[in-house]
Tab-separated table of C-alpha atoms in Angstrom:
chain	number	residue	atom	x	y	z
A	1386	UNK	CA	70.551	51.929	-69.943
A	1387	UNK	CA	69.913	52.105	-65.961
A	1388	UNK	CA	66.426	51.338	-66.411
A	1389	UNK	CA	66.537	47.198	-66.002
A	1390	UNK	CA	67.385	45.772	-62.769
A	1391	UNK	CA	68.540	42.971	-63.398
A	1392	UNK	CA	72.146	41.890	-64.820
A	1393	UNK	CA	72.619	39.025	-67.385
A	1394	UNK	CA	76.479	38.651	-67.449
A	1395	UNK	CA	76.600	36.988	-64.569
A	1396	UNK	CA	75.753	33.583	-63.261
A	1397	UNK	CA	72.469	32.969	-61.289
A	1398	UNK	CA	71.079	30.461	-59.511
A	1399	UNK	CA	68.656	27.685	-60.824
A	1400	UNK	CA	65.083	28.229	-59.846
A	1401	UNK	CA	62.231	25.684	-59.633
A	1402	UNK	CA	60.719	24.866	-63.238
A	1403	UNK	CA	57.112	25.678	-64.120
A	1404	UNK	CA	55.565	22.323	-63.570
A	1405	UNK	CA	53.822	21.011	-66.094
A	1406	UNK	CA	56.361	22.667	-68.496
A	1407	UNK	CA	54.474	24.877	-71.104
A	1408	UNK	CA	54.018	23.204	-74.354
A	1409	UNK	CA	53.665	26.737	-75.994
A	1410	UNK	CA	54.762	30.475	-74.870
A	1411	UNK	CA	53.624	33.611	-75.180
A	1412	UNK	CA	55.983	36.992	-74.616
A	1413	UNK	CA	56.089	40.260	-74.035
A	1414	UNK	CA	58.383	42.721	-75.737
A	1415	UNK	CA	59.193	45.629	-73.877
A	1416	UNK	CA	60.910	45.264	-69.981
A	1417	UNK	CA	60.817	41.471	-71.059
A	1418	UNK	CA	63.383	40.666	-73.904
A	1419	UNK	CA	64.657	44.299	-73.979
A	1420	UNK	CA	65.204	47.062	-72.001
A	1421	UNK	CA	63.636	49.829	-72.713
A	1422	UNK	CA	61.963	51.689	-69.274
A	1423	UNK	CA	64.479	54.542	-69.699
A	1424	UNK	CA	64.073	55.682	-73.588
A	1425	UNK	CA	59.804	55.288	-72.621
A	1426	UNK	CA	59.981	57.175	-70.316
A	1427	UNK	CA	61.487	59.725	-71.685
A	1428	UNK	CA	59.640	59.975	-74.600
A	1429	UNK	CA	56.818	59.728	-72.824
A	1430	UNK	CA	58.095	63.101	-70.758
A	1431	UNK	CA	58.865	64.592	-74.120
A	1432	UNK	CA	55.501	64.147	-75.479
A	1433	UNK	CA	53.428	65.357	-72.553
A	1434	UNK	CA	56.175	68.331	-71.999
A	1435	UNK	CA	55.779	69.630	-75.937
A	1436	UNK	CA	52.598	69.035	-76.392
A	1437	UNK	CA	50.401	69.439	-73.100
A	1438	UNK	CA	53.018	71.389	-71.022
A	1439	UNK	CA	53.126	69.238	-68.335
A	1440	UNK	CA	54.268	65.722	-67.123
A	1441	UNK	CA	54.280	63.448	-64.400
A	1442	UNK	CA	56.729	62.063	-61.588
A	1443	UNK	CA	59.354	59.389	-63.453
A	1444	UNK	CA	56.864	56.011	-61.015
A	1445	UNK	CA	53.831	57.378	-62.458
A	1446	UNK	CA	55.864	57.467	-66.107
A	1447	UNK	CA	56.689	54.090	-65.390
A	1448	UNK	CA	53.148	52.848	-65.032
A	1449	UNK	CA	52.271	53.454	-67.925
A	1450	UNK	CA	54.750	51.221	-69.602
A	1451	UNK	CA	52.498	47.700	-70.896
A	1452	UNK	CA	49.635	49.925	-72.020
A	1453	UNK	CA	49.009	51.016	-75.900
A	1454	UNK	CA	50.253	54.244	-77.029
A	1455	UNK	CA	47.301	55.600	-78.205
A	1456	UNK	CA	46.235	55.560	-74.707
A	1457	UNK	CA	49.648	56.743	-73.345
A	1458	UNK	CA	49.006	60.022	-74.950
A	1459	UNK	CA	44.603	60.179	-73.917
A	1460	UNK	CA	46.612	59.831	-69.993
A	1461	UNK	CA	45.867	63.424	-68.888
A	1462	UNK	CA	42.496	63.164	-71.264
A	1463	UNK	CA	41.523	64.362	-74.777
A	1464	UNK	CA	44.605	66.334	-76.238
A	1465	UNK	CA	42.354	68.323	-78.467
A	1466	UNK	CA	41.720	69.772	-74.727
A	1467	UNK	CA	44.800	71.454	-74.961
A	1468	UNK	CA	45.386	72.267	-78.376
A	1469	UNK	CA	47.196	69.515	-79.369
A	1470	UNK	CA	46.646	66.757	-81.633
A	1471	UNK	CA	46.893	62.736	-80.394
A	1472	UNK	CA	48.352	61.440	-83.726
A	1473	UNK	CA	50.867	64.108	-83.414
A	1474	UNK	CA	51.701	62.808	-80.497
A	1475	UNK	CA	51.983	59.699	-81.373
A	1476	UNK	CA	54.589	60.146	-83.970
A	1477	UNK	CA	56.618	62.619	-82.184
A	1478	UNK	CA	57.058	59.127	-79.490
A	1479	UNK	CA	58.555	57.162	-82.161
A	1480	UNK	CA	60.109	59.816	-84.050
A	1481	UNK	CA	61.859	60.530	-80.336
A	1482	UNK	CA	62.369	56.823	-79.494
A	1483	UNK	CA	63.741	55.535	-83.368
A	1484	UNK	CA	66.241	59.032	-82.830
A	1485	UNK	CA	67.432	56.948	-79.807
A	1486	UNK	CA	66.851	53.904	-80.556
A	1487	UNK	CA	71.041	52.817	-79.645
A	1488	UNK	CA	69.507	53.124	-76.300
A	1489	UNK	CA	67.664	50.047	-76.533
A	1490	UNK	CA	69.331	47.222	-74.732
A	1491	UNK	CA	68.611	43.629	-75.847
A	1492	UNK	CA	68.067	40.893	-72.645
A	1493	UNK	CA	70.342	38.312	-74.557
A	1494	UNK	CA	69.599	35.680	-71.936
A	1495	UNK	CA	66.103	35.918	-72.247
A	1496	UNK	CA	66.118	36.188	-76.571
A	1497	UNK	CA	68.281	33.397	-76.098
A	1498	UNK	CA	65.667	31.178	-74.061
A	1499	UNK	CA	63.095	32.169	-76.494
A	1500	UNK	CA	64.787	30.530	-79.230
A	1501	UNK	CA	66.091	27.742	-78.003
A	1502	UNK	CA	62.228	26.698	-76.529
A	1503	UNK	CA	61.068	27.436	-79.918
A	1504	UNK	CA	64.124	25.171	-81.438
A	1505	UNK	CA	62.479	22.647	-79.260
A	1506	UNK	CA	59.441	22.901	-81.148
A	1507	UNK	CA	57.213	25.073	-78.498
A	1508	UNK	CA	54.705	27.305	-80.266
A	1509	UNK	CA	55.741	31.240	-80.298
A	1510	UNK	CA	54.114	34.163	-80.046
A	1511	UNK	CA	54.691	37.805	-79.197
A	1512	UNK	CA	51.701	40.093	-77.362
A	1513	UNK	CA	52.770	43.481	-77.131
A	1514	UNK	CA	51.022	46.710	-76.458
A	1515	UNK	CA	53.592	47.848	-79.616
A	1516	UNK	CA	51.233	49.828	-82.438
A	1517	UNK	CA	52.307	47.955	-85.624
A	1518	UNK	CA	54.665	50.583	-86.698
A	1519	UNK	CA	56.468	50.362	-83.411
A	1520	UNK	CA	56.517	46.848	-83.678
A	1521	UNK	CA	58.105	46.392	-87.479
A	1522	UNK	CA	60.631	49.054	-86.000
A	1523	UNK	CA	61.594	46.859	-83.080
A	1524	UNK	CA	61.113	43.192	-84.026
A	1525	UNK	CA	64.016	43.656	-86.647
A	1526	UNK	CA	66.443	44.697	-84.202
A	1527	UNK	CA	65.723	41.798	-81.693
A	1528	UNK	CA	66.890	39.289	-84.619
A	1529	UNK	CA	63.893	36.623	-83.559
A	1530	UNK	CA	61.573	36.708	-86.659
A	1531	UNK	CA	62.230	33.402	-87.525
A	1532	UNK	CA	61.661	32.319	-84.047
A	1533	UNK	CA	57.927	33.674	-83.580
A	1534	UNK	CA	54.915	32.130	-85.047
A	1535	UNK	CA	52.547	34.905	-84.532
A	1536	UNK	CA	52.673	38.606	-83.308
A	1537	UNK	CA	50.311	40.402	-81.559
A	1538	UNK	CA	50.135	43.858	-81.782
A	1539	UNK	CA	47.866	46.860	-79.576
A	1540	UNK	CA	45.922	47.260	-83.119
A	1541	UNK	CA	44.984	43.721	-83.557
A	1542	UNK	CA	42.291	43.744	-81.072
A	1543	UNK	CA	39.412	46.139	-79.752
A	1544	UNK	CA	40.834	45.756	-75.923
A	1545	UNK	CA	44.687	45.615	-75.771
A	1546	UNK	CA	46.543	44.944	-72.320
A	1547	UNK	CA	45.326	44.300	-69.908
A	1548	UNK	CA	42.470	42.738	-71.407
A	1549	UNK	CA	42.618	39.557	-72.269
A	1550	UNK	CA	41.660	39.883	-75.652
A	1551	UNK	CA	45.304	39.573	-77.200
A	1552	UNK	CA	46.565	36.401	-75.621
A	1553	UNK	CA	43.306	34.517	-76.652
A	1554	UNK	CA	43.566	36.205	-80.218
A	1555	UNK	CA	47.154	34.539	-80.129
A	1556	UNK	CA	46.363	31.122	-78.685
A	1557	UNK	CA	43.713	30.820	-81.404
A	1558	UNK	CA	46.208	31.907	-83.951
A	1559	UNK	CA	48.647	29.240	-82.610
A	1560	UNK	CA	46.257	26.450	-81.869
A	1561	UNK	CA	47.200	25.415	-78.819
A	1562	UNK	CA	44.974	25.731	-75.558
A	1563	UNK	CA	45.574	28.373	-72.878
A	1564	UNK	CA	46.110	25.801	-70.452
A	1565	UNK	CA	49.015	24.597	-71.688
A	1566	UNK	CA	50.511	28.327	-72.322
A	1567	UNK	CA	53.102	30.032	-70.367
A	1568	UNK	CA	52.737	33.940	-70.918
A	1569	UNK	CA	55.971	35.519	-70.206
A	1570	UNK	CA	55.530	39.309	-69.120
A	1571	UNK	CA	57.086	42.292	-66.815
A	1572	UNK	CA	53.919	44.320	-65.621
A	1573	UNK	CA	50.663	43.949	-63.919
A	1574	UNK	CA	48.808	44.762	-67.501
A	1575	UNK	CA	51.027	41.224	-68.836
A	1576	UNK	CA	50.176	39.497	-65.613
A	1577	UNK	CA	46.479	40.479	-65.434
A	1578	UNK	CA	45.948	39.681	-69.657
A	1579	UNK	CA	47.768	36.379	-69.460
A	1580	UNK	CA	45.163	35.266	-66.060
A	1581	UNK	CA	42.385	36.721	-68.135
A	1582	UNK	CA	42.543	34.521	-70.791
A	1583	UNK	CA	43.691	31.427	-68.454
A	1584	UNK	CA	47.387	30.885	-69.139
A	1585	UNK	CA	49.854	30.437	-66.519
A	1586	UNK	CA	51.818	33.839	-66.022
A	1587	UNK	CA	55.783	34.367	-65.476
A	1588	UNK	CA	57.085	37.482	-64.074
A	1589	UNK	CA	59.945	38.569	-64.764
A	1590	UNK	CA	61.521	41.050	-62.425
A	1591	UNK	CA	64.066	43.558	-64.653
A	1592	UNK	CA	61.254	45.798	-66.792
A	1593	UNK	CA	59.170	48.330	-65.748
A	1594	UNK	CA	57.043	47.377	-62.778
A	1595	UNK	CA	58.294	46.673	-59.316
A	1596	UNK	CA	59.066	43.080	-57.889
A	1597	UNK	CA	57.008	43.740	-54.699
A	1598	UNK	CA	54.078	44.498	-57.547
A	1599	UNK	CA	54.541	41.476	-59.689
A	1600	UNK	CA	54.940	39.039	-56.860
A	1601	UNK	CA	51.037	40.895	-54.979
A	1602	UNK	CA	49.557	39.221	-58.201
A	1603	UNK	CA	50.667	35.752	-57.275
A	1604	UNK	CA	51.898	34.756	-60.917
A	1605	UNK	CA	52.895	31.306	-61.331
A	1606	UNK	CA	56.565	31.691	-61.685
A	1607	UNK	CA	58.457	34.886	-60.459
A	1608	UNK	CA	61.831	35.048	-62.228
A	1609	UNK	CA	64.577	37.632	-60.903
A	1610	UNK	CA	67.432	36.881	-63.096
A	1611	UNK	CA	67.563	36.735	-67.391
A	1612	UNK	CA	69.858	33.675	-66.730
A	1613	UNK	CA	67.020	31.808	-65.020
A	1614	UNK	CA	64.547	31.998	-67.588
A	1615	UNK	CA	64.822	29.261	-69.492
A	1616	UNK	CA	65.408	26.748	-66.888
A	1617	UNK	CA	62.360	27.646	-65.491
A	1618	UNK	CA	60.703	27.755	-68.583
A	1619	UNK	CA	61.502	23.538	-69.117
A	1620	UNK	CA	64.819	24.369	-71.256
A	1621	UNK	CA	67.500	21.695	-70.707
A	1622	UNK	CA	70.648	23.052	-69.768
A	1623	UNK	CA	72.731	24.529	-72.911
A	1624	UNK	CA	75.570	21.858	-73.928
């Protein structure tokens, strides 16, 4: 896929470590540990095209990415406004994106730092704006089951992304305090949950929102290249 920026077969430079080093992590799914702007988007286009007959310019399509499907579809208001019906909706997205679902493209550098930190005994979680059918679809594929402790879904909480709501639901889950949390994310609705609930925030640069974005909420670490993640996460250097 063209959608992520950033390459991860090549070497990058080290960047300075996250100081204290987390003692646990939190992550994103989507635009973090795999690509998928491109196949959203479209199915996002291909929603709003067959059901509402209309759609939006490919930036404001982007935007949307970090933000719960059953809101993704509410975007231009009530479909029952225009015949259409939102669970419909819904499952003509995943029915689109599973049909497609090759076009996924895994950020092995980044799976890879998640594991290793959690090898090194760093509590795991996942918060994703992922409805749980999206997410038992997905989490499979990325091979890290056995690497996550808990998983947060958009229909775990009332308030999903960017409220806070899910990365306090998972530090209580894991037991560890938000101020020794790292949460690991790729848009403004990561950035702005992970400050909400008073973790650190990481940025990372090759999902959906811009760099120029990220970097105007001043997250704590700002990480351009897959390769660099785990570095700066407090991984020692692989042998």
């Amino acid at each position: 896929m063209s959608g992520g920026r950033a390459r991860s077969d090549v070497a990058a430079p080290l960047a300075p470590r996250l100081e204290p080093p987390p003692r646990a992590l939190l992550w994103d799914i989507d635009g973090t540990l795999i690509d998928t702007t491109d196949l959203i988007v479209a199915a996002l286009d291909h929603i709003y095209l067959t059901f509402l007959g209309r759609s939006a310019p490919r930036d404001e399509l982007r935007a949307l990415i970090g933000i719960p499907l059953f809101r993704q579809v509410r975007w231009f208001g009530d479909p029952a406004m225009r015949g259409a019906n939102a669970a419909d909706m819904e499952a003509a997205f995943i029915s689109y994106y599973e049909e497609r679902r090759h076009d996924e493209r895994l950020i092995a550098p980044a799976i890879d730092a998640l594991v290793r930190l959690r090898r090194l005994g760093l509590p795991t979680a996942v918060v994703t704006s992922k409805n749980r059918q999206e997410i038992a679809n997905t989490l499979p594929r990325l091979g890290i089951a056995s690497s996550v402790d808990v998983v947060v879904t958009a229909e775990d909480v009332r308030c999903p992304k960017p409220d806070p709501e899910g990365v306090l639901l998972a530090l209580d889950r894991l037991g560890v305090p938000a101020s020794e949390s790292v949460f690991v994310g790729d848009t403004l609705h990561d950035l702005r949950a992970g400050r909400g609930a008073g973790v650190r925030v990481c940025a990372v640069t090759w999902g959906a929102a811009t760099r120029d974005s990220l970097a105007a909420e001043a997250p704590d670490a700002l990480c351009d290249h897959p390769g660099m993640l785990a570095h700066l996460l407090g991984c020692p250097a692989a042998e």
